[in-house]
Amino acid sequence: MQLAPYASHPDQTRGRRLAETESPMRSVYQRDRDRVVHSAAFRRLKHKTQVFVYHEGDHYRTRLTHSLEVAQIARTIARVLGLNEDLAEALALAHDLGHPPFGHAGEEALNACMVELGGFDHNEQTFRVLTNLERRYALFDGLNLTWEMLEGIVKHNGPLVGSRAGARSLAHGVPQTIADFDRDWSLELDGFASAEAQVAALSDDIAYNNHDIDDGLRAGLFAIEDLHDVPLAGPVFAEVAAIYPGLETTRLIHESVRRMINVMVSDVLAESQRRIAAAELRSVADVRSRDEPVISFSPEMRGYDVGLKRFLFQRMYRHDRINKTMAHAKEVVGDLFRLHLDQPDLLPAEWSRETEGANRRQRARVVADYIAGMTDKFALETHARLLGGVLVISEKS
């Protein structure tokens, strides 16, 4: 497939921090993708919470299945737009590697523990995994990914500094790990990332909005009738019910969700094609220098996206059943952090060695790295072993 002039061309990569002899069989972005897939952090995603903890059911999304679904959507969009599918896929597969156990509850708990010790952010943690914490290769720590991969990871939510940075980035500042790396090898934090990175970020939104509706319905947290006034979801579910009267519920849900994904992907393609044509993009540098993303929902779809998120926040993420589970999850993470910070000798030997001679802030970062790498299952088992906690942290209802 011929790439568009504004795509990320493998032969124009800015390379890797540590130069390597590249493969004659795979492009640099194919190698990036393969390194992510073969990483230990990627495998651990299969037992990390998306919304439901692993023992709630076998068919709910995990971080792994979510990442695979994001990658599928990203490849579709990238192909139609003439972008580099391998880079878009690699970024989609890697974007959640830094998530701790128990999803956003685990992140909130770790951030609370680290609030005066540097804080905790899953996007920064993903960068730490990719540049340092994966220790498998003979010549380097991390995965030694291309500049374009690292840029796409740190700018998952857009520029971090300058006039184009979002309010959240400006409020939180540049995470320390990223700031330190940027001083040695600039990631141009004031500009937008490649179109492929923008595709991966928007594919993330499309995937989790639709699949959380799917999981929420299957879990009984809300009913199809509750979606009646929800933007996009209500009309699509009503349309499917009208076309297929009497359709069994599981089929109705799947048919509706797949149609919603198609509507959102089609909207992204139409709006992005419009922006690309209007901007007369001639290179990936043109993409980075724009004052707005080139990959985007239309204004109407952005409104639908906000409405979907609002509904899911109120009816799913803050549901009593989820809150009960996540409250206990936060206790587990907090207990493990405090215990290991005060008694670093309880850490596995390779982690404990890193705390020798370290001050409290440095020791806290080691402990946070260790806990962030845990799966839900391992965190519960470790808590039970060291603190006598119970393994099951929620009851089905």
Coordinates of C-alpha atoms in Angstrom, one line a residue:
M1 CA 0.0 0.0 0.0
Q2 CA 1.3 3.4 -0.9
L3 CA 1.5 5.8 2.0
A4 CA 0.2 9.4 1.9
P5 CA 2.8 12.1 1.9
Y6 CA 1.6 13.2 5.4
A7 CA 2.0 9.6 6.8
S8 CA 5.0 8.4 8.9
H9 CA 7.3 6.8 6.4
P10 CA 9.6 4.1 7.9
D11 CA 12.6 5.2 5.9
Q12 CA 12.2 8.7 7.3
T13 CA 12.2 7.7 11.0
R14 CA 14.2 9.7 13.4
G15 CA 15.6 6.4 14.6
R16 CA 16.1 4.9 18.0
R17 CA 17.9 6.4 21.0
L18 CA 20.5 3.6 20.8
A19 CA 21.2 2.9 17.1
E20 CA 20.6 -0.6 15.9
T21 CA 21.0 -2.5 12.7
E22 CA 17.5 -2.7 11.4
S23 CA 15.8 -5.8 10.1
P24 CA 15.8 -6.6 6.4
M25 CA 12.4 -8.2 6.8
R26 CA 10.4 -5.7 8.9
S27 CA 10.1 -2.0 8.9
V28 CA 11.1 0.0 12.1
Y29 CA 7.4 0.3 13.1
Q30 CA 6.8 -3.4 12.6
R31 CA 9.7 -4.0 15.0
D32 CA 8.2 -1.6 17.4
R33 CA 4.9 -3.4 17.3
D34 CA 6.5 -6.8 17.7
R35 CA 8.6 -5.6 20.7
V36 CA 5.4 -4.4 22.4
V37 CA 3.6 -7.7 21.7
H38 CA 6.5 -9.7 23.1
S39 CA 6.9 -7.6 26.2
A40 CA 6.0 -8.9 29.7
A41 CA 4.0 -5.7 30.3
F42 CA 1.7 -6.5 27.4
R43 CA 1.1 -10.1 28.6
R44 CA 0.1 -8.8 32.0
L45 CA -2.7 -6.8 30.5
K46 CA -4.8 -9.9 30.2
H47 CA -5.3 -9.8 34.0
K48 CA -5.7 -6.1 34.5
T49 CA -9.0 -4.4 35.0
Q50 CA -10.8 -2.4 32.3
V51 CA -13.9 -1.9 34.4
F52 CA -14.5 -5.3 35.9
V53 CA -12.0 -7.2 38.1
Y54 CA -10.8 -10.5 36.5
H55 CA -12.9 -12.8 38.5
E56 CA -16.2 -11.0 37.7
G57 CA -16.6 -12.9 34.5
D58 CA -14.6 -14.3 31.6
H59 CA -16.3 -12.3 28.8
Y60 CA -15.8 -8.7 30.1
R61 CA -13.0 -6.6 28.7
T62 CA -9.6 -6.6 30.2
R63 CA -6.8 -4.1 29.3
L64 CA -5.5 -6.7 26.8
T65 CA -8.8 -7.2 24.9
H66 CA -9.4 -3.4 25.0
S67 CA -5.9 -2.8 23.5
L68 CA -6.5 -5.4 20.8
E69 CA -9.9 -3.7 19.9
V70 CA -8.3 -0.3 19.8
A71 CA -5.6 -1.6 17.5
Q72 CA -8.3 -3.1 15.1
I73 CA -10.1 0.3 14.9
A74 CA -6.8 2.1 14.4
R75 CA -5.6 -0.1 11.6
T76 CA -8.9 0.4 9.8
I77 CA -8.8 4.2 10.0
A78 CA -5.1 4.4 9.2
R79 CA -5.5 2.2 6.0
V80 CA -8.3 4.4 4.6
L81 CA -6.4 7.6 5.2
G82 CA -3.2 6.2 3.7
L83 CA -1.3 6.3 7.0
N84 CA 1.2 3.8 8.4
E85 CA -0.9 1.0 9.8
D86 CA 2.0 -0.6 11.7
L87 CA 2.8 2.6 13.6
A88 CA -0.9 3.2 14.4
E89 CA -1.3 -0.4 15.6
A90 CA 1.9 -0.4 17.7
L91 CA 0.8 2.8 19.5
A92 CA -2.7 1.3 20.1
L93 CA -1.2 -1.9 21.6
A94 CA 1.2 0.1 23.8
H95 CA -1.0 2.9 25.1
D96 CA -2.2 1.2 28.3
L97 CA 1.0 -0.7 29.3
G98 CA 1.4 1.6 32.3
H99 CA -2.0 1.0 33.9
P100 CA -1.7 -0.4 37.4
P101 CA -4.0 -3.2 38.7
F102 CA -7.7 -2.3 39.2
G103 CA -7.9 0.3 36.4
H104 CA -8.5 3.9 37.3
A105 CA -9.1 3.0 40.9
G106 CA -5.6 1.6 41.2
E107 CA -4.2 4.7 39.5
E108 CA -6.1 7.0 41.9
A109 CA -4.8 5.0 44.8
L110 CA -1.2 5.1 43.7
N111 CA -1.4 8.8 42.9
A112 CA -2.8 9.5 46.4
C113 CA 0.2 7.5 47.9
M114 CA 2.6 9.4 45.6
V115 CA 1.0 12.9 45.8
E116 CA 4.0 14.4 47.7
L117 CA 6.5 12.1 46.2
G118 CA 6.2 12.9 42.5
G119 CA 2.7 11.7 41.8
F120 CA 1.5 8.8 39.5
D121 CA 0.2 9.0 36.0
H122 CA -0.5 5.9 33.8
N123 CA 0.7 7.7 30.7
E124 CA 4.0 8.5 32.3
Q125 CA 4.1 4.9 33.6
T126 CA 3.7 3.6 30.1
F127 CA 6.7 5.7 29.0
R128 CA 8.7 4.3 32.0
V129 CA 7.8 0.7 30.9
L130 CA 8.9 1.4 27.3
T131 CA 12.1 3.3 28.1
N132 CA 13.3 1.6 31.3
L133 CA 11.2 -1.0 33.1
E134 CA 11.2 -3.7 30.5
R135 CA 14.5 -5.4 31.0
R136 CA 14.9 -8.2 28.5
Y137 CA 17.4 -7.1 25.9
A138 CA 21.2 -7.5 26.2
L139 CA 22.1 -4.0 25.1
F140 CA 19.5 -1.7 26.7
D141 CA 16.7 -1.3 29.2
G142 CA 13.2 -0.7 27.9
L143 CA 12.3 -1.6 24.3
N144 CA 14.5 1.1 22.5
L145 CA 11.5 2.1 20.3
T146 CA 11.6 4.7 17.5
W147 CA 11.3 8.4 18.2
E148 CA 7.8 8.3 16.5
M149 CA 6.6 5.7 18.9
L150 CA 7.8 7.5 22.0
E151 CA 6.4 10.8 20.7
G152 CA 3.0 9.2 20.1
I153 CA 2.9 7.7 23.6
V154 CA 3.7 10.9 25.5
K155 CA 1.3 13.0 23.3
H156 CA -1.6 10.5 23.6
N157 CA -3.7 13.4 24.8
G158 CA -2.1 16.0 22.7
P159 CA 0.8 18.5 23.2
L160 CA 2.1 18.8 26.8
V161 CA 3.3 22.3 26.8
G162 CA 2.8 25.6 24.9
S163 CA -0.3 27.2 23.4
R164 CA -1.6 24.0 21.9
A165 CA -1.5 22.0 25.1
G166 CA -4.8 21.0 26.7
A167 CA -6.0 22.3 30.1
R168 CA -5.2 19.0 31.8
S169 CA -1.6 18.9 30.5
L170 CA -1.1 22.5 31.6
A171 CA -2.5 21.9 35.0
H172 CA -0.4 18.8 35.7
G173 CA 2.8 19.8 34.0
V174 CA 5.2 17.5 32.2
P175 CA 5.7 14.3 34.2
Q176 CA 9.3 14.0 35.5
T177 CA 10.3 10.9 33.6
I178 CA 9.2 12.5 30.3
A179 CA 10.8 15.8 31.1
D180 CA 14.1 14.1 31.9
F181 CA 14.1 12.1 28.7
D182 CA 13.1 15.2 26.6
R183 CA 16.1 17.1 27.8
D184 CA 18.4 14.4 26.3
W185 CA 16.3 13.6 23.2
S186 CA 13.6 16.2 22.4
L187 CA 10.2 14.8 21.8
E188 CA 8.9 18.3 20.7
L189 CA 6.3 18.4 23.5
D190 CA 4.7 21.6 22.2
G191 CA 3.5 20.1 18.9
F192 CA 1.0 17.5 17.9
A193 CA 2.0 13.9 17.3
S194 CA 1.8 12.1 14.0
A195 CA -1.5 11.4 12.4
E196 CA -1.0 7.7 13.3
A197 CA -0.7 8.7 17.0
Q198 CA -3.8 10.8 16.7
V199 CA -5.6 7.8 15.1
A200 CA -4.6 5.6 18.0
A201 CA -5.9 8.1 20.6
L202 CA -9.2 8.5 18.9
S203 CA -9.6 4.8 18.4
D204 CA -9.1 4.4 22.2
D205 CA -12.2 6.7 22.7
I206 CA -14.3 4.8 20.2
A207 CA -13.4 1.4 21.6
Y208 CA -14.0 2.1 25.3
N209 CA -17.2 4.1 24.8
N210 CA -18.8 1.3 22.8
H211 CA -17.4 -1.7 24.6
D212 CA -18.2 -0.2 28.1
I213 CA -21.8 0.0 26.9
D214 CA -21.6 -3.6 25.8
D215 CA -20.1 -4.7 29.2
G216 CA -22.4 -2.5 31.2
L217 CA -25.5 -4.0 29.6
R218 CA -24.3 -7.6 29.9
A219 CA -23.5 -7.0 33.6
G220 CA -26.9 -5.6 34.3
L221 CA -25.6 -2.2 35.5
F222 CA -28.2 -0.5 33.2
A223 CA -30.8 -1.7 30.7
I224 CA -31.3 -1.1 27.0
E225 CA -34.3 1.1 28.0
D226 CA -32.0 3.4 29.9
L227 CA -30.2 4.3 26.7
H228 CA -33.3 5.8 25.1
D229 CA -32.1 9.4 25.6
V230 CA -28.4 8.8 25.3
P231 CA -26.9 10.5 22.2
L232 CA -26.1 8.0 19.3
A233 CA -26.7 4.9 21.4
G234 CA -30.5 5.5 21.8
P235 CA -31.3 6.0 18.1
V236 CA -29.0 3.1 17.0
F237 CA -30.5 0.6 19.5
A238 CA -34.0 1.8 18.5
E239 CA -33.2 1.3 14.8
V240 CA -31.9 -2.2 15.3
A241 CA -34.9 -3.2 17.4
A242 CA -37.2 -1.9 14.7
I243 CA -35.4 -3.7 11.9
Y244 CA -35.2 -7.0 13.9
P245 CA -38.3 -7.2 16.1
G246 CA -38.0 -9.9 18.8
L247 CA -34.3 -10.2 18.4
E248 CA -32.7 -11.9 21.4
T249 CA -31.0 -9.4 23.7
T250 CA -27.4 -10.6 23.2
R251 CA -27.7 -10.2 19.4
L252 CA -29.5 -6.9 19.8
I253 CA -26.6 -5.5 21.9
H254 CA -23.9 -6.8 19.6
E255 CA -25.6 -5.6 16.4
S256 CA -26.2 -2.1 18.0
V257 CA -22.6 -1.8 19.3
R258 CA -21.1 -2.7 16.0
R259 CA -23.2 -0.2 14.2
M260 CA -22.3 2.5 16.7
I261 CA -18.6 1.8 16.1
N262 CA -19.2 2.0 12.4
V263 CA -20.9 5.4 12.7
M264 CA -18.1 6.8 14.8
V265 CA -15.4 5.5 12.6
S266 CA -17.1 6.8 9.5
D267 CA -17.4 10.2 11.1
V268 CA -13.7 10.2 12.0
L269 CA -12.8 9.4 8.4
A270 CA -15.1 12.1 6.9
E271 CA -14.0 14.8 9.3
S272 CA -10.3 13.9 9.0
Q273 CA -10.4 13.7 5.2
R274 CA -12.0 17.2 5.3
R275 CA -9.3 18.6 7.5
I276 CA -6.4 16.9 5.6
A277 CA -7.7 18.4 2.3
A278 CA -8.2 21.8 3.8
A279 CA -4.7 21.9 5.3
E280 CA -3.1 20.7 2.1
L281 CA -0.7 18.5 4.1
R282 CA 2.6 17.6 2.3
S283 CA 4.5 15.9 5.1
V284 CA 4.3 14.6 8.6
A285 CA 6.0 17.8 9.7
D286 CA 2.9 19.6 8.5
V287 CA 0.7 17.4 10.8
R288 CA 2.9 18.3 13.8
S289 CA 2.9 22.0 13.1
R290 CA -0.9 22.4 12.9
D291 CA -2.8 24.4 15.6
E292 CA -5.4 21.6 15.8
P293 CA -5.4 17.8 15.3
V294 CA -5.9 16.5 11.8
I295 CA -7.7 13.4 13.1
S296 CA -10.9 14.3 14.8
F297 CA -14.6 13.7 15.3
S298 CA -17.0 16.2 13.6
P299 CA -18.4 18.8 16.0
E300 CA -21.7 16.9 16.1
M301 CA -20.0 13.6 17.0
R302 CA -17.9 15.3 19.7
G303 CA -21.1 16.2 21.3
Y304 CA -22.3 12.6 21.1
D305 CA -19.0 11.5 22.5
V306 CA -19.4 13.8 25.5
G307 CA -23.0 12.5 26.1
L308 CA -21.9 8.9 26.0
K309 CA -19.1 9.5 28.5
R310 CA -21.5 11.4 30.8
F311 CA -23.9 8.5 30.7
L312 CA -21.2 5.9 31.4
F313 CA -19.7 7.9 34.2
Q314 CA -23.1 8.3 36.0
R315 CA -24.5 4.8 35.3
M316 CA -21.5 2.6 35.1
Y317 CA -18.2 4.0 36.5
R318 CA -20.1 5.3 39.6
H319 CA -22.5 2.4 40.0
D320 CA -22.7 1.1 43.6
R321 CA -21.5 -2.3 42.5
I322 CA -18.4 -0.9 40.8
N323 CA -17.8 1.6 43.6
K324 CA -17.8 -1.2 46.2
T325 CA -15.3 -3.2 44.2
M326 CA -13.0 -0.2 43.5
A327 CA -13.1 1.1 47.1
H328 CA -11.6 -2.2 48.3
A329 CA -9.2 -2.2 45.3
K330 CA -7.9 1.2 46.5
E331 CA -7.4 -0.2 50.0
V332 CA -5.4 -3.1 48.5
V333 CA -3.1 -0.8 46.5
G334 CA -2.7 1.6 49.3
D335 CA -1.9 -1.1 51.8
L336 CA 0.7 -2.7 49.5
F337 CA 2.4 0.7 48.8
R338 CA 2.7 1.7 52.4
L339 CA 4.0 -1.8 53.5
H340 CA 6.7 -1.9 50.8
L341 CA 7.7 1.7 51.3
D342 CA 8.3 1.1 55.0
Q343 CA 9.7 -2.4 54.5
P344 CA 11.5 -2.5 51.1
D345 CA 13.1 -5.8 52.0
L346 CA 9.7 -7.4 51.3
L347 CA 10.1 -6.5 47.7
P348 CA 11.5 -9.2 45.3
A349 CA 15.3 -9.2 45.4
E350 CA 15.8 -7.4 42.1
W351 CA 13.4 -4.6 43.2
S352 CA 14.7 -4.5 46.7
R353 CA 18.3 -3.9 45.4
E354 CA 17.1 -0.7 43.7
T355 CA 16.0 0.8 47.0
E356 CA 19.5 0.5 48.6
G357 CA 20.9 3.9 49.3
A358 CA 17.8 5.6 47.9
N359 CA 16.0 8.5 49.6
R360 CA 12.3 8.2 50.4
R361 CA 11.2 9.8 47.1
Q362 CA 13.4 7.4 45.1
R363 CA 12.2 4.4 47.1
A364 CA 8.6 5.4 46.6
R365 CA 9.1 5.5 42.8
V366 CA 10.6 1.9 42.9
V367 CA 7.6 0.7 45.0
A368 CA 5.1 2.4 42.6
D369 CA 6.8 0.8 39.6
Y370 CA 6.6 -2.6 41.3
I371 CA 2.9 -2.2 42.2
A372 CA 2.0 -0.7 38.8
G373 CA 3.3 -3.8 37.1
M374 CA 1.1 -6.1 39.2
T375 CA -2.0 -7.8 37.7
D376 CA -5.2 -7.7 39.7
K377 CA -4.7 -11.3 40.6
F378 CA -1.1 -10.9 41.8
A379 CA -2.0 -7.8 43.8
L380 CA -4.8 -9.7 45.6
E381 CA -2.6 -12.7 46.2
T382 CA 0.2 -10.6 47.5
H383 CA -2.1 -8.6 49.8
A384 CA -3.5 -11.8 51.2
R385 CA -0.1 -13.3 51.7
L386 CA 1.5 -10.3 53.4
L387 CA -1.5 -8.7 55.1
G388 CA -4.1 -11.4 55.5
G389 CA -6.5 -9.8 53.0
V390 CA -9.3 -11.6 51.3
L391 CA -8.8 -12.6 47.7
V392 CA -12.4 -11.9 46.5
I393 CA -13.0 -8.1 46.6
S394 CA -16.5 -8.0 45.2
E395 CA -19.8 -9.9 45.1
K396 CA -21.8 -10.5 42.0
S397 CA -25.2 -9.0 42.2

